[in-house]
Short mmCIF file of C-alpha atoms in Angstrom, two decimals:
data_model
loop_
_atom_site.label_atom_id
_atom_site.label_comp_id
_atom_site.label_asym_id
_atom_site.label_seq_id
_atom_site.Cartn_x
_atom_site.Cartn_y
_atom_site.Cartn_z
CA UNK A 1 0.02 0.05 -0.02
CA UNK A 2 2.89 2.44 0.80
CA UNK A 3 3.94 2.31 -2.90
CA UNK A 4 0.60 3.76 -4.04
CA UNK A 5 0.14 6.13 -1.03
CA UNK A 6 3.67 7.53 -1.50
CA UNK A 7 4.11 7.81 -5.18
CA UNK A 8 0.58 7.86 -6.87
CA UNK A 9 -0.41 11.38 -5.85
CA UNK A 10 -4.01 12.97 -5.94
CA UNK A 11 -4.87 13.83 -9.44
CA UNK A 12 -2.81 11.07 -11.04
CA UNK A 13 -4.70 8.88 -13.45
CA UNK A 14 -4.24 5.17 -14.27
CA UNK A 15 -2.84 4.66 -17.74
CA UNK A 16 -2.68 1.54 -19.94
CA UNK A 17 -0.01 -0.99 -19.01
CA UNK A 18 0.43 -4.66 -19.76
CA UNK A 19 -1.05 -5.99 -16.54
CA UNK A 20 0.67 -9.39 -16.61
CA UNK A 21 3.91 -9.06 -18.78
CA UNK A 22 5.46 -12.29 -17.48
CA UNK A 23 4.39 -15.15 -15.16
CA UNK A 24 3.88 -13.96 -11.55
CA UNK A 25 4.64 -10.30 -12.57
CA UNK A 26 1.88 -7.72 -12.35
CA UNK A 27 2.10 -4.08 -13.31
CA UNK A 28 0.01 -0.90 -13.09
CA UNK A 29 1.02 2.56 -14.27
CA UNK A 30 -0.10 6.11 -13.52
CA UNK A 31 0.47 9.62 -14.90
CA UNK A 32 0.36 13.00 -13.28
CA UNK A 33 1.93 16.19 -14.38
CA UNK A 34 5.28 15.33 -16.04
CA UNK A 35 5.66 12.06 -13.98
CA UNK A 36 4.78 8.50 -14.80
CA UNK A 37 4.79 5.96 -12.04
CA UNK A 38 4.97 2.32 -12.62
CA UNK A 39 4.26 -0.19 -9.81
CA UNK A 40 5.52 -3.80 -10.42
CA UNK A 41 4.76 -6.78 -8.33
CA UNK A 42 6.76 -10.04 -8.63
CA UNK A 43 4.78 -12.83 -6.82
CA UNK A 44 7.27 -15.54 -7.88
CA UNK A 45 9.97 -17.19 -5.86
CA UNK A 46 12.81 -16.13 -8.11
CA UNK A 47 14.07 -12.78 -9.63
CA UNK A 48 12.69 -11.76 -12.94
CA UNK A 49 14.43 -9.52 -15.52
CA UNK A 50 11.71 -7.14 -16.90
CA UNK A 51 11.76 -4.59 -19.66
CA UNK A 52 9.41 -1.61 -19.46
CA UNK A 53 8.63 0.66 -22.43
CA UNK A 54 7.18 4.17 -21.77
CA UNK A 55 5.00 5.44 -24.50
CA UNK A 56 4.83 9.00 -25.26
CA UNK A 57 7.50 9.89 -22.58
CA UNK A 58 10.63 11.75 -22.68
CA UNK A 59 12.14 10.51 -19.54
CA UNK A 60 15.91 10.03 -19.38
CA UNK A 61 15.92 8.08 -16.08
CA UNK A 62 13.71 6.47 -13.54
CA UNK A 63 14.14 6.39 -9.78
CA UNK A 64 13.14 3.15 -7.98
CA UNK A 65 12.04 1.88 -4.63
CA UNK A 66 11.76 -1.59 -3.35
CA UNK A 67 9.74 -3.62 -0.77
CA UNK A 68 10.58 -7.22 -0.04
CA UNK A 69 11.11 -9.46 2.99
CA UNK A 70 13.95 -7.37 4.31
CA UNK A 71 13.35 -3.78 2.88
CA UNK A 72 10.38 -1.36 3.14
CA UNK A 73 10.09 1.22 0.32
CA UNK A 74 13.92 1.26 0.19
CA UNK A 75 15.44 3.66 -2.51
CA UNK A 76 17.30 1.67 -5.15
CA UNK A 77 18.70 4.63 -7.16
CA UNK A 78 18.25 5.47 -10.76
CA UNK A 79 18.24 3.59 -13.91
CA UNK A 80 18.80 5.06 -17.44
CA UNK A 81 16.06 5.10 -20.06
CA UNK A 82 17.13 4.37 -23.64
CA UNK A 83 14.63 4.85 -26.55
CA UNK A 84 11.91 4.93 -24.07
CA UNK A 85 12.71 1.63 -22.52
CA UNK A 86 14.49 0.39 -19.26
CA UNK A 87 15.20 -3.09 -17.94
CA UNK A 88 15.36 -4.01 -14.27
CA UNK A 89 15.52 -7.15 -12.06
CA UNK A 90 12.49 -7.62 -9.98
CA UNK A 91 13.58 -9.58 -6.88
CA UNK A 92 11.48 -12.55 -5.65
CA UNK A 93 8.29 -11.66 -3.88
CA UNK A 94 8.73 -7.96 -4.01
CA UNK A 95 6.99 -4.80 -5.06
CA UNK A 96 9.04 -2.06 -6.98
CA UNK A 97 7.95 1.41 -7.88
CA UNK A 98 9.50 3.40 -10.71
CA UNK A 99 9.11 7.14 -11.18
CA UNK A 100 10.20 8.94 -14.31
CA UNK A 101 12.52 12.02 -14.14
#
């Protein structure tokens, strides 16, 4: 719940995203102002490499936060965006939030 309460702010709207891009991976996305927020859940027991493509965006990087068995909305730094896409590893049984910058 913290991932939504902290990053999906009043006035943001849900936008189209592939809801289940891989087995045990679930995604939702939101846009507000100049930011896009992607929340990804990996319910599986192993890590998953997942590519995200941002349509109609000009982001150059995304900041991320992670919740899993040992971390609670812990900052994970930034990832570069190339041609509107970025790839990250979603740890097992985790929630990650990505915010464009």
